[in-house]
Amino acid sequence: AQSVTQLDSHVSVSEGTPVLLRCNYSSSYSPSLFWYVQHPNKGLQLLLKYTSAATLVKGINGFEAEFKKSETSFHLTKPSAHMSDAAEYFCVLGTASKLTFGTGTRLQVTL
Amino acid sequence: GAVVSQHPSWVICKSGTSVKIECRSLDFQATTMFWYRQFPKQSLMLMATSNEGSKATYEQGVEKDKFLINHASLTLSTLTVTSAHPEDSSFYICSAMGDSRNTIYFGEGSWLTVV
């Protein structure tokens, strides 16, 4: 069985401060892991993906995530939040035959 | 339980035929639904955005005459792959957004194999 757990349903940060969105996974297979962002009234946009290459993955808009097999985690980070980062973020686990979505984390960025 | 139901989960069809995939919101009214496609070991690709009662907005490179999307009611959107070919074989997934627009739910996905 495979599963994805996004540990926080809502995260609020001040503009200019670091962002940490947590994701843990469970998989019997070697996983592919993705982070997607969805802005209001928009479709999903891929931020970054891990597919068994480098464990530290850099994505768009300054986001990065580190795959830690020992901790079964794939947390998303950004050094400095911007107002435009306010959105819903999804961690997704992929295997050869299935995609499993996390429940999402809403990121709020305040002035 | 699931709040967005996608059907069928698996479908095999012959080349040249059409196949319909349904996406239903079970306990909320979905004013907007999104259709995605995923190729093996690739990320999701947004195909189109559909709003209830209006024509879908297709992403660049997606053939609207081949991938027909209908969102006739607030709880149902359908994706019809017309004149399917083997290269259309893929994983298709829908998501639905309600009126409040602060929550998005995903269907379980549909595997299409064209033989």
XYZ file of C-alpha atoms in Angstrom:
226
model
C 0.000 0.000 0.000
C 1.135 3.523 -0.567
C 0.142 6.733 1.089
C 1.060 10.376 1.346
C 0.629 12.495 4.426
C 0.868 16.242 4.366
C 1.318 17.049 7.978
C -0.131 20.543 7.930
C -3.388 21.505 6.311
C -2.590 25.198 6.734
C 0.686 27.081 7.076
C 1.005 30.809 7.600
C 4.293 32.689 7.198
C 5.335 36.289 6.932
C 6.687 37.591 3.662
C 10.451 37.189 3.542
C 10.574 34.320 6.039
C 11.316 30.671 5.210
C 8.660 28.248 4.075
C 8.480 24.599 5.124
C 5.698 22.340 3.875
C 5.970 18.820 5.183
C 5.262 15.598 3.355
C 5.769 12.016 4.439
C 5.162 9.014 2.276
C 4.817 5.279 2.477
C 5.528 3.053 -0.476
C 6.538 -0.521 -1.123
C 8.238 0.533 -4.318
C 10.886 2.998 -5.279
C 8.801 6.148 -5.477
C 8.623 9.180 -7.645
C 7.592 12.220 -5.685
C 6.167 15.485 -6.902
C 5.151 18.814 -5.484
C 2.428 20.713 -7.252
C 1.012 24.151 -6.589
C -2.455 25.341 -7.332
C -3.270 29.018 -7.304
C -6.880 30.152 -6.968
C -8.963 29.285 -10.009
C -5.970 27.703 -11.744
C -4.922 24.155 -12.558
C -2.042 22.325 -10.985
C 1.451 23.475 -11.775
C 4.459 21.252 -11.232
C 6.991 22.746 -8.847
C 9.518 19.940 -8.799
C 9.904 16.198 -8.932
C 12.139 13.475 -7.560
C 12.711 10.384 -9.672
C 15.669 8.598 -8.024
C 18.371 10.976 -9.159
C 19.729 13.674 -6.847
C 18.058 13.701 -3.451
C 17.989 17.502 -3.306
C 15.669 18.697 -6.006
C 15.432 22.288 -7.122
C 12.229 23.526 -8.640
C 10.698 26.661 -10.000
C 10.184 29.921 -8.128
C 12.969 29.195 -5.651
C 11.415 26.067 -4.163
C 13.384 22.953 -3.389
C 12.749 19.632 -1.708
C 14.954 16.963 -0.227
C 14.197 13.276 -0.507
C 15.113 11.516 2.732
C 14.576 7.805 2.467
C 15.454 7.113 6.089
C 12.755 9.528 7.207
C 10.370 8.751 4.304
C 10.006 12.465 3.817
C 9.966 14.909 0.946
C 9.536 18.318 2.538
C 9.204 21.426 0.407
C 11.170 24.530 1.355
C 11.825 28.047 0.191
C 14.246 30.456 1.879
C 12.076 33.538 1.573
C 8.335 33.608 1.030
C 6.700 35.972 -1.397
C 3.094 37.081 -1.433
C 2.630 35.329 -4.767
C 3.467 32.003 -3.097
C 0.091 31.954 -1.364
C -1.641 28.900 -2.801
C -2.520 25.262 -2.207
C 0.372 22.809 -2.372
C 0.078 19.092 -3.060
C 2.592 16.368 -2.451
C 2.095 13.450 -4.815
C 3.538 9.947 -4.749
C 3.851 8.102 -8.010
C 4.596 4.513 -8.811
C 4.351 2.676 -12.098
C 0.625 2.243 -11.846
C -0.772 4.783 -9.439
C -0.709 8.338 -8.267
C -1.472 9.115 -4.664
C -2.219 12.666 -3.669
C -1.739 14.290 -0.319
C -4.633 16.261 1.052
C -2.933 19.558 0.399
C -1.425 22.373 2.450
C -2.740 25.878 2.142
C 0.071 28.400 2.378
C -0.832 31.849 3.579
C 1.705 34.665 3.277
C 1.202 37.771 5.357
C 2.840 41.176 5.190
C -14.598 8.381 1.578
C -13.971 9.819 -1.837
C -15.654 13.090 -2.615
C -14.752 12.917 -6.291
C -15.540 9.724 -8.111
C -13.920 8.909 -11.401
C -15.176 6.106 -13.603
C -14.013 3.808 -15.036
C -10.786 3.141 -13.167
C -9.502 0.969 -15.984
C -10.621 0.802 -19.583
C -9.315 -0.957 -22.650
C -10.638 0.029 -26.025
C -9.909 -0.718 -29.649
C -8.083 1.741 -31.809
C -10.513 4.018 -33.623
C -13.261 3.833 -31.027
C -14.260 6.474 -28.502
C -14.192 6.164 -24.763
C -15.797 8.316 -22.098
C -14.451 8.973 -18.619
C -16.716 10.456 -15.954
C -15.800 12.660 -13.060
C -18.422 13.214 -10.388
C -18.396 15.357 -7.297
C -20.296 13.371 -4.716
C -21.305 15.816 -2.027
C -20.572 19.264 -3.333
C -21.210 21.317 -6.408
C -18.137 21.560 -8.565
C -18.185 24.807 -10.479
C -14.778 24.086 -11.958
C -13.200 20.806 -12.938
C -9.730 20.118 -14.271
C -8.601 17.248 -16.461
C -5.025 16.006 -16.371
C -3.031 13.410 -18.185
C 0.058 11.621 -17.018
C 2.513 9.753 -19.170
C 4.574 6.999 -17.540
C 7.171 8.387 -15.158
C 6.172 11.915 -16.071
C 4.368 14.554 -14.107
C 0.759 15.513 -14.553
C -0.101 17.625 -17.544
C -3.114 19.884 -17.393
C -5.297 19.258 -20.406
C -8.227 21.553 -19.846
C -10.282 23.518 -17.379
C -14.030 23.258 -17.502
C -16.617 25.452 -15.887
C -20.181 24.288 -15.538
C -22.316 25.343 -18.460
C -19.542 26.754 -20.603
C -16.969 25.478 -23.036
C -13.769 24.034 -21.658
C -10.541 25.964 -21.887
C -7.855 23.768 -23.389
C -4.154 24.040 -22.756
C -1.843 24.652 -25.660
C -1.148 21.522 -27.632
C -4.264 19.655 -26.496
C -6.603 18.795 -29.347
C -10.068 19.887 -28.321
C -11.724 17.887 -31.092
C -10.030 14.750 -29.873
C -10.513 15.255 -26.158
C -14.101 16.358 -25.757
C -14.967 17.759 -22.371
C -18.493 18.299 -21.194
C -19.446 19.871 -17.884
C -23.191 19.909 -18.193
C -24.024 19.834 -14.509
C -22.502 20.969 -11.250
C -21.656 17.404 -10.283
C -20.506 15.813 -13.506
C -17.804 16.399 -16.074
C -16.931 13.950 -18.811
C -13.850 13.495 -20.934
C -14.377 11.661 -24.216
C -11.345 10.475 -26.110
C -12.515 10.256 -29.696
C -11.035 7.959 -32.331
C -8.579 6.676 -29.801
C -5.102 5.597 -30.829
C -2.464 3.670 -28.883
C -0.580 6.891 -28.157
C -3.645 8.075 -26.218
C -3.010 5.316 -23.701
C -2.360 7.092 -20.471
C -3.514 7.863 -16.968
C -6.225 10.503 -16.852
C -7.227 12.240 -13.652
C -9.772 14.877 -12.829
C -10.064 17.307 -9.988
C -12.980 19.367 -8.829
C -13.314 22.669 -7.073
C -16.390 23.878 -5.294
C -17.991 27.274 -5.006
C -15.895 28.236 -2.026
C -12.812 27.733 -4.219
C -10.655 26.967 -1.237
C -10.627 23.193 -1.546
C -9.728 20.949 -4.418
C -10.441 17.251 -4.600
C -8.975 14.695 -6.941
C -10.549 11.695 -8.542
C -8.844 8.329 -8.313
C -7.786 8.430 -11.939
C -8.550 6.333 -14.996
C -6.138 4.123 -16.861
C -6.835 4.049 -20.577
C -5.224 1.437 -22.778
C -5.877 1.589 -26.512
C -5.109 -1.594 -28.409
